[in-house]
XYZ file of C-alpha atoms in Angstrom:
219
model
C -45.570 -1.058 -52.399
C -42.880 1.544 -52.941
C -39.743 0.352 -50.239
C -39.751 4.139 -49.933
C -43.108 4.621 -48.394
C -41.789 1.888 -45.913
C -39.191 3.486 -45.041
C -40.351 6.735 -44.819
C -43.244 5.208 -42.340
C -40.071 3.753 -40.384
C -38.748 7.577 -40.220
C -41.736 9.153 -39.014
C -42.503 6.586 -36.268
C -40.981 7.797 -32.964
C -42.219 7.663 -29.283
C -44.048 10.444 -29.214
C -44.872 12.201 -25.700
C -47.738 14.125 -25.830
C -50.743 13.581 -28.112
C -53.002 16.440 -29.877
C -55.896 15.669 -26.834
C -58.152 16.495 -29.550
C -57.829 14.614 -32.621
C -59.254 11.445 -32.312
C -58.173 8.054 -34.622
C -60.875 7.076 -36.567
C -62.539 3.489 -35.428
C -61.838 1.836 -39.125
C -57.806 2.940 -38.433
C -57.782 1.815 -34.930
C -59.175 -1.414 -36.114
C -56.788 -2.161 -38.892
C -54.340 -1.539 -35.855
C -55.637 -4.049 -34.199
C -55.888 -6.305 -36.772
C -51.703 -6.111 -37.470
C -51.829 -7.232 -33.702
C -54.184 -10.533 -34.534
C -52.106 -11.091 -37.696
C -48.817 -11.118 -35.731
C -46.587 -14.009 -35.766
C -45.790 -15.657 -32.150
C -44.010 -18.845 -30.773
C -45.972 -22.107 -32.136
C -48.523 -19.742 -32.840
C -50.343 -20.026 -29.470
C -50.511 -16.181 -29.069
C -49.994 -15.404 -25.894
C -51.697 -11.673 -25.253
C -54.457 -9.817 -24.901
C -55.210 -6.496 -25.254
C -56.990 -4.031 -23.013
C -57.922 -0.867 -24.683
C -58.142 1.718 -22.036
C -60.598 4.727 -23.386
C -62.579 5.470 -19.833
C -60.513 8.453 -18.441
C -61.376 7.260 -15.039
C -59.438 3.945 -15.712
C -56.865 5.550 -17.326
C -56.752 7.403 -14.013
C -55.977 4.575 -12.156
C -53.092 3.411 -14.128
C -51.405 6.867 -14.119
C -50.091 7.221 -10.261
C -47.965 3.805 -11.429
C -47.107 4.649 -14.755
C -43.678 7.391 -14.324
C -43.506 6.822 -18.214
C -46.779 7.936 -19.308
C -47.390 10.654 -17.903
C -47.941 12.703 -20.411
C -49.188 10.115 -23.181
C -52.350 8.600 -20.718
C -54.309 11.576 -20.541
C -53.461 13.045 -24.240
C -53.886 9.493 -26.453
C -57.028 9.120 -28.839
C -56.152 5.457 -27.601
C -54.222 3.509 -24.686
C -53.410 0.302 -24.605
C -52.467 -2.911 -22.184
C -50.774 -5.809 -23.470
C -51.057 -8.477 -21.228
C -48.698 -11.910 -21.166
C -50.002 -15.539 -20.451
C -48.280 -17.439 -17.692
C -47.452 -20.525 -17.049
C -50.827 -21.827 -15.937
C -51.932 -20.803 -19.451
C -49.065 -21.418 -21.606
C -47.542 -25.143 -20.041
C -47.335 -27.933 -22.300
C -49.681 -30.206 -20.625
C -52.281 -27.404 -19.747
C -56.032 -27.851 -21.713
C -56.145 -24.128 -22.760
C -53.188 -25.146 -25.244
C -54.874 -28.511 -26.328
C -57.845 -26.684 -26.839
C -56.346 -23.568 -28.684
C -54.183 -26.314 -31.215
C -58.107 -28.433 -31.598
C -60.522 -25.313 -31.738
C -57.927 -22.455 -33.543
C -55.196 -23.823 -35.380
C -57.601 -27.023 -36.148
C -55.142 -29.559 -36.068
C -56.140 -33.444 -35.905
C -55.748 -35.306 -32.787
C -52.653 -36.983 -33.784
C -51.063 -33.687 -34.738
C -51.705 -32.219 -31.485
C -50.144 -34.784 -29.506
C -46.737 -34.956 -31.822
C -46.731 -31.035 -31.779
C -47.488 -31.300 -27.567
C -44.380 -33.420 -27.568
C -42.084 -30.882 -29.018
C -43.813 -27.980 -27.444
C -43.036 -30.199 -23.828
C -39.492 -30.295 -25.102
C -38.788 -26.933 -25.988
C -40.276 -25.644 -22.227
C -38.267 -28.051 -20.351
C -35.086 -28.192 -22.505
C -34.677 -26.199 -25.515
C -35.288 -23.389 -23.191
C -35.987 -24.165 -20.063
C -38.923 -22.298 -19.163
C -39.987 -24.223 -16.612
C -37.185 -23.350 -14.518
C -39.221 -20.563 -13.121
C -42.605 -18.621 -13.786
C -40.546 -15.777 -14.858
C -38.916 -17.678 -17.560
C -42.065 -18.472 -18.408
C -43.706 -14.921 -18.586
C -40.510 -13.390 -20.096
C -40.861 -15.395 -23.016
C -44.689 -14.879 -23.601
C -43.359 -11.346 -23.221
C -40.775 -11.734 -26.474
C -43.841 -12.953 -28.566
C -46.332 -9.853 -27.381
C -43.552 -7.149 -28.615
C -43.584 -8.864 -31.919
C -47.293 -7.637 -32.146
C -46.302 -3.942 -30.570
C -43.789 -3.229 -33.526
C -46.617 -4.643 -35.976
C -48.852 -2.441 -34.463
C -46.339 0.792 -33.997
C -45.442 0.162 -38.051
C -49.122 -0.374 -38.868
C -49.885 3.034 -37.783
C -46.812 4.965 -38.961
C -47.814 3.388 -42.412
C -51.177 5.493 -42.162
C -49.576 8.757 -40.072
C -50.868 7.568 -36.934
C -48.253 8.355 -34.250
C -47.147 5.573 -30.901
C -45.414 5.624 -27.776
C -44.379 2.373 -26.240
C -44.400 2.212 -22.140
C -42.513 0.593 -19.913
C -41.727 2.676 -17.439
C -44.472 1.535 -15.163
C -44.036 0.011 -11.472
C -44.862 -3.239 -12.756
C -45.953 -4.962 -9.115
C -48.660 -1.648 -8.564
C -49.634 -1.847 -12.089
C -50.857 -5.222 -11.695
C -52.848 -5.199 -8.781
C -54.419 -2.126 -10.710
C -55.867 -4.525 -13.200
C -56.620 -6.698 -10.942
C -58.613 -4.771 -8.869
C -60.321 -2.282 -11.613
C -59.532 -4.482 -14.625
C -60.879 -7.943 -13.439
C -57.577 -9.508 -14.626
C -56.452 -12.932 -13.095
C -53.048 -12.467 -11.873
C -52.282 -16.148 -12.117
C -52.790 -16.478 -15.497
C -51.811 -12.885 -17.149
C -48.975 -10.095 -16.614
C -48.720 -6.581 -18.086
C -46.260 -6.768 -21.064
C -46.230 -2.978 -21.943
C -48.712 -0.309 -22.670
C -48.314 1.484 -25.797
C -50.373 5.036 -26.448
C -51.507 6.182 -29.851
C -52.743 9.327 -31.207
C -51.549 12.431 -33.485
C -48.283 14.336 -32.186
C -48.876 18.122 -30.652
C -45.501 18.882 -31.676
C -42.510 18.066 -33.926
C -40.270 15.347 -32.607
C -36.670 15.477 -32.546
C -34.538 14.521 -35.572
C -33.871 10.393 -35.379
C -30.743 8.564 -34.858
C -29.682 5.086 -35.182
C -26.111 3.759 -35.589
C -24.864 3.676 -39.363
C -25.825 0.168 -40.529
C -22.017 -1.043 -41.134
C -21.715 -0.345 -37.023
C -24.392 -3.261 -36.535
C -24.489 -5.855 -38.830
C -21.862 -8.593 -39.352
C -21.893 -10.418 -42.505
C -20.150 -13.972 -43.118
């Protein structure tokens, strides 16, 4: 592919406000969204999301008195989105949901598992001690689900889809939202961020960044 085209993609993608409420993404592009997401790289590869895509106004609804950030983007995206985080319960060294996803997904052989559970123990309770608090724990799983947002945010620039990543949410209210309407298990999953697709109603403003020199050090 022409580097251009990439950065071009890079140029058009901003966080766009309001959507064009009537121009709808096709299901083949939200798909191939979707499918950045699952391709996405994460933390010994255990993936910790999920995604909850929000099309039902009247859930959409619910999310919006909690949501200062979208208010705008919730009712005018062709598509909303939840990413939610594992916690601990889900993501701790010993627990059988990672056994299980190393045996069943990544297919590794039994002694494989147990070298890798070693190192994975090691890494929580050391390397970064994540154990320390659930927090520690969630904010990581966090770090790994915004590797799959800029996937996703690129992915659709690439094919002039436009995005708007949200956090300005009340992230307490939020929760017992999908909770309560959503069916989500608190102990075991946290909002991450919601991020809003569509087509743009209007022209954003011109980008800026810091020249490159300003944020790179070479040695």
């Amino acid at each position: 592919m022409d580097k251009q085209i990439i950065l071009d993609a890079f140029m058009f993608r901003h966080a766009c406000k309001e959507f064009d409420p009537k121009i709808k993404i096709s299901d083949e592009d939200f798909l191939f969204i979707l499918e950045t997401a699952r391709l996405s790289p994460s933390s010994f590869g255990f993936e910790p999301w999920q995604f909850l895509v929000v099309q039902d106004m009247n859930f959409r609804r619910k999310l919006l008195p909690h949501t200062w950030g979208g208010k705008l983007q919730i009712p005018t995206a062709s598509h909303f989105l939840v990413c939610l985080a594992m916690k601990t319960p889900l993501l701790k060294f010993d627990s059988v949901g990672i056994a299980d996803f190393m045996r069943q997904i990544q297919e590794l052989p039994e002694e494989r598992i147990t070298a890798r559970t070693e190192y994975y123990a090691t890494f929580q309770q050391s390397d970064f001690r994540l154990l320390d608090s659930d927090r520690a724990m969630f904010d990581w799983a966090c770090k790994q689900c915004y590797i799959a947002q800029a996937n996703m945010m690129t992915a659709a620039a690439l094919i002039g889809i436009d995005s708007c990543p949200i956090e300005g949410y009340a992230q307490d209210k939020v929760d017992e939202v999908l909770a309560e309407d959503f069916g989500v298990d608190l102990s075991e999953y946290g909002v991450a961020y919601m991020l809003a697709f569509g087509y743009r109603a209007k022209p954003p403003k011109r980008k800026t960044r810091r020249p490159l020199e300003q944020m790179v050090r070479w040695f």
